[in-house]
C-alpha atoms as a PDB file:
ATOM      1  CA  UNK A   1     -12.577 -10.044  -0.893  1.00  0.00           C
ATOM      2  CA  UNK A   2     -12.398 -13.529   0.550  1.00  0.00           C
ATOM      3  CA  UNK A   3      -9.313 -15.186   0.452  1.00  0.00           C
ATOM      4  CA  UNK A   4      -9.005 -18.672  -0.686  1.00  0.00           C
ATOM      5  CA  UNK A   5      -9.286 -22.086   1.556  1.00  0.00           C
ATOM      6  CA  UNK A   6      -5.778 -23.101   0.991  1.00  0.00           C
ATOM      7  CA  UNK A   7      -4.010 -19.485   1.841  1.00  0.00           C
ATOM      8  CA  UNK A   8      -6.523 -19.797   5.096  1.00  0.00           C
ATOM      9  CA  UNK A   9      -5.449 -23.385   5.890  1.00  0.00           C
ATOM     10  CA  UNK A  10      -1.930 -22.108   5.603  1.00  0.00           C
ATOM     11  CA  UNK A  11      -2.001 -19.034   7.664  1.00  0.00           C
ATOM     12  CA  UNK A  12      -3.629 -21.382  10.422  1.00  0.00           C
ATOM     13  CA  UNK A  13      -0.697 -23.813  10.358  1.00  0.00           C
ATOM     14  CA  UNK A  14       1.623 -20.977  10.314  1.00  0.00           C
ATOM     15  CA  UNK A  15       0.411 -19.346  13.382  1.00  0.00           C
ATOM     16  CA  UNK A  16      -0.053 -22.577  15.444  1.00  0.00           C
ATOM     17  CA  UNK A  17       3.375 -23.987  15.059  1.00  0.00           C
ATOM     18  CA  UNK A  18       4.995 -20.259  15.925  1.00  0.00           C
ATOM     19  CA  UNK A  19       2.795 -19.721  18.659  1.00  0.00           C
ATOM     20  CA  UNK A  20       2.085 -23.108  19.728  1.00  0.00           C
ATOM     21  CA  UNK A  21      -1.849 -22.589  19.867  1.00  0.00           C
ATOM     22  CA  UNK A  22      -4.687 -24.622  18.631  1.00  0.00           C
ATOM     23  CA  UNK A  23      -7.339 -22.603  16.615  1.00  0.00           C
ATOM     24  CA  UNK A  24     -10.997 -23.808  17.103  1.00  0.00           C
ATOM     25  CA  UNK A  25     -12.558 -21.791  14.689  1.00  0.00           C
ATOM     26  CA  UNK A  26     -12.203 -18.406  11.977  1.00  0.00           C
ATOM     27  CA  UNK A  27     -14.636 -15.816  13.340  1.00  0.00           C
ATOM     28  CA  UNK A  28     -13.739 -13.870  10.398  1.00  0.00           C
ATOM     29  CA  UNK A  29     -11.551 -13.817   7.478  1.00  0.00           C
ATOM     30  CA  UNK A  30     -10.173 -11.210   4.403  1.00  0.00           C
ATOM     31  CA  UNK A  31      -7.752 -10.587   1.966  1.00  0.00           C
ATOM     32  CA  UNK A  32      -6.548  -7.314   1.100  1.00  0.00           C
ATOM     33  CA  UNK A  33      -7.081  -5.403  -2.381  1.00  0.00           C
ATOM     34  CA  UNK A  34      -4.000  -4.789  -4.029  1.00  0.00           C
ATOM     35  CA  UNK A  35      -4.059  -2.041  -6.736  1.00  0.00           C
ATOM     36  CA  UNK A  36      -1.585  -1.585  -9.025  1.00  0.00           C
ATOM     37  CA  UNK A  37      -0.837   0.511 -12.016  1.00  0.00           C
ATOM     38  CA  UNK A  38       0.734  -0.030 -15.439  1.00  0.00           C
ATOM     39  CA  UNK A  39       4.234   1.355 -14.662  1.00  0.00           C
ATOM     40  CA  UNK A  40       4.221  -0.968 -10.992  1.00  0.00           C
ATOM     41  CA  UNK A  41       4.896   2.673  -8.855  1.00  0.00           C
ATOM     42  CA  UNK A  42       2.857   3.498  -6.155  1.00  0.00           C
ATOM     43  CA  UNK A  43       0.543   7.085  -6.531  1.00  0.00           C
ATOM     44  CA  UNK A  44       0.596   9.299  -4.483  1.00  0.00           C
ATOM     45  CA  UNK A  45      -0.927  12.623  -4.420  1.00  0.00           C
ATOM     46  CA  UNK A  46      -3.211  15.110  -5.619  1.00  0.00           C
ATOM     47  CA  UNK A  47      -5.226  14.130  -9.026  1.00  0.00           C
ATOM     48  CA  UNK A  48      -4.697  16.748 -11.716  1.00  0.00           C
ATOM     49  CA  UNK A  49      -7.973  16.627 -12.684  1.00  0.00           C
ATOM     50  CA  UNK A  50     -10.119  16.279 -10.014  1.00  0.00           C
ATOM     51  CA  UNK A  51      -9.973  18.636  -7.295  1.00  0.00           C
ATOM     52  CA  UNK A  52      -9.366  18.168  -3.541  1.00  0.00           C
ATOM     53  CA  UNK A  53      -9.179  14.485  -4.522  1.00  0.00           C
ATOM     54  CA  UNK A  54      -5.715  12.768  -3.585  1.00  0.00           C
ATOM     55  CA  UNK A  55      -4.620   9.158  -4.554  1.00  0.00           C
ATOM     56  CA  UNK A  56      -2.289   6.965  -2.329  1.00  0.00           C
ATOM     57  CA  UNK A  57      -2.993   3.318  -4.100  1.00  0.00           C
ATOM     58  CA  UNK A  58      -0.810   1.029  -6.666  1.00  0.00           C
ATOM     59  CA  UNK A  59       1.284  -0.276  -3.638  1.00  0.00           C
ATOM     60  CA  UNK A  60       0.381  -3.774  -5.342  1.00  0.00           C
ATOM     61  CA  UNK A  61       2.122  -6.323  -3.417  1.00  0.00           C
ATOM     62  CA  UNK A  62       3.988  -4.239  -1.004  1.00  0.00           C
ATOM     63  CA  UNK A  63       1.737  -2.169   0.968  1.00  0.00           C
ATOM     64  CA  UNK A  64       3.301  -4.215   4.395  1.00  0.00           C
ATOM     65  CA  UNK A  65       6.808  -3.180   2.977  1.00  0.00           C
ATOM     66  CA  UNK A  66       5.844   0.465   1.825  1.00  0.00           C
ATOM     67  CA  UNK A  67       2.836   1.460   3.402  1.00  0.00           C
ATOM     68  CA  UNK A  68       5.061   3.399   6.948  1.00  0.00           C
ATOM     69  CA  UNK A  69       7.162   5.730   4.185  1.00  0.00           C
ATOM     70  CA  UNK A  70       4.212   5.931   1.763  1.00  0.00           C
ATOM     71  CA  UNK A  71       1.527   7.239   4.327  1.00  0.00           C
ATOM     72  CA  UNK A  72       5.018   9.726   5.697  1.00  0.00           C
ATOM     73  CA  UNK A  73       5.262  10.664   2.415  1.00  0.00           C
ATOM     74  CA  UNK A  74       1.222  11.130   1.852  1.00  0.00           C
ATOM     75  CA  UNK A  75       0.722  13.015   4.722  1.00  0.00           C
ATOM     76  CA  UNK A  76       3.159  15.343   3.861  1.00  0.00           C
ATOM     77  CA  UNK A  77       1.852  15.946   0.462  1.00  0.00           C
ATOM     78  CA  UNK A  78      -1.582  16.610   1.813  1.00  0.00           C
ATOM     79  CA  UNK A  79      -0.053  19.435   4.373  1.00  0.00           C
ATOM     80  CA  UNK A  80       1.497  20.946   1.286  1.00  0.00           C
ATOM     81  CA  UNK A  81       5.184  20.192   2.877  1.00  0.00           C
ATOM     82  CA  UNK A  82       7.736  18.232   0.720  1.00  0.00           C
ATOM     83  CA  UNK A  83       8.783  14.909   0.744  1.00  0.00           C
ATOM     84  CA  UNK A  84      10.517  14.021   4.431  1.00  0.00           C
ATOM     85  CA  UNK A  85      14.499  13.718   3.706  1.00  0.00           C
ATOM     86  CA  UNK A  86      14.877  10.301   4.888  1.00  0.00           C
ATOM     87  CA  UNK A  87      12.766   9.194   2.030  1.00  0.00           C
ATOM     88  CA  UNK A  88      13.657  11.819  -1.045  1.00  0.00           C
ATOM     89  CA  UNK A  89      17.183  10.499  -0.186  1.00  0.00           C
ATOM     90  CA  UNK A  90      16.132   7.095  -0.991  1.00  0.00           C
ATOM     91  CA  UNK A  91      14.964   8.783  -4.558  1.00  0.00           C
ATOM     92  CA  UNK A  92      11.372   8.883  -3.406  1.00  0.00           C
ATOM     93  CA  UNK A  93      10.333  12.239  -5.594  1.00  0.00           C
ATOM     94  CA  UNK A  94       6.530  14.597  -5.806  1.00  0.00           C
ATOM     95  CA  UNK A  95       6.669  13.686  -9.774  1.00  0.00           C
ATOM     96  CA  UNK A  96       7.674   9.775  -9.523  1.00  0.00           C
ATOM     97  CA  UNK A  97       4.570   9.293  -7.211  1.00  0.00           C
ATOM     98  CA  UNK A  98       1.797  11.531  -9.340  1.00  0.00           C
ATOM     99  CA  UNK A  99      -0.744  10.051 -10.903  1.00  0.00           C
ATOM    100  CA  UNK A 100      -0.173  12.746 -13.952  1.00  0.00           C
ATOM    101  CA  UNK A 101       3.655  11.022 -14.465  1.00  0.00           C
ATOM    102  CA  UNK A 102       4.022   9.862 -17.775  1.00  0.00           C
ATOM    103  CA  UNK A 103       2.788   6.803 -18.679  1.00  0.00           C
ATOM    104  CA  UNK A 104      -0.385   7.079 -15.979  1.00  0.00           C
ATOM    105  CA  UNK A 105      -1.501  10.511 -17.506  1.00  0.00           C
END
């Protein structure tokens, strides 16, 4: 996806008053997909219906924020472990990240 003009005119105003640079030119440019799902929880984990295939998406606007405990949390799921401590004491549970929780079924 391209991101628009203004958001790119921005950025480059941003980044050359903290950094006291002058940018010549973009070489390249693009904004990130955000998926999200009806109940505004990430997913996480294997799809009950379709084998061997796991989700990790619906991180909607805060992939940056979640993304380092999410992919923990992931790759633990994919080994078959449970959830690391530091995050299931934060409330982080298997069933509040599958894509079978109610409301996503």
């Amino acid at each position: 996806a391209q991101p628009e003009e203004l958001d790119v005119a921005i950025c480059i105003d941003r980044i050359e008053t903290a950094f006291d640079l002058s940018l010549r030119r973009i070489e390249s440019r693009w904004a990130g997909l955000r998926s999200f799902v009806p109940d505004g929880d990430p997913v996480a984990g294997y799809d009950p219906k379709g084998e061997g295939f796991f989700w990790l998406a619906g991180q909607g606007g805060y992939g940056i924020q979640t993304a380092p405990a999410l992919a923990r949390a992931a790759a633990a799921l994919v080994r078959g472990e449970d959830i690391p401590g530091d995050i299931a004491a934060e409330g982080v549970t298997v069933s509040a990240l599958a894509r079978g929780r109610a409301g996503l079924a």
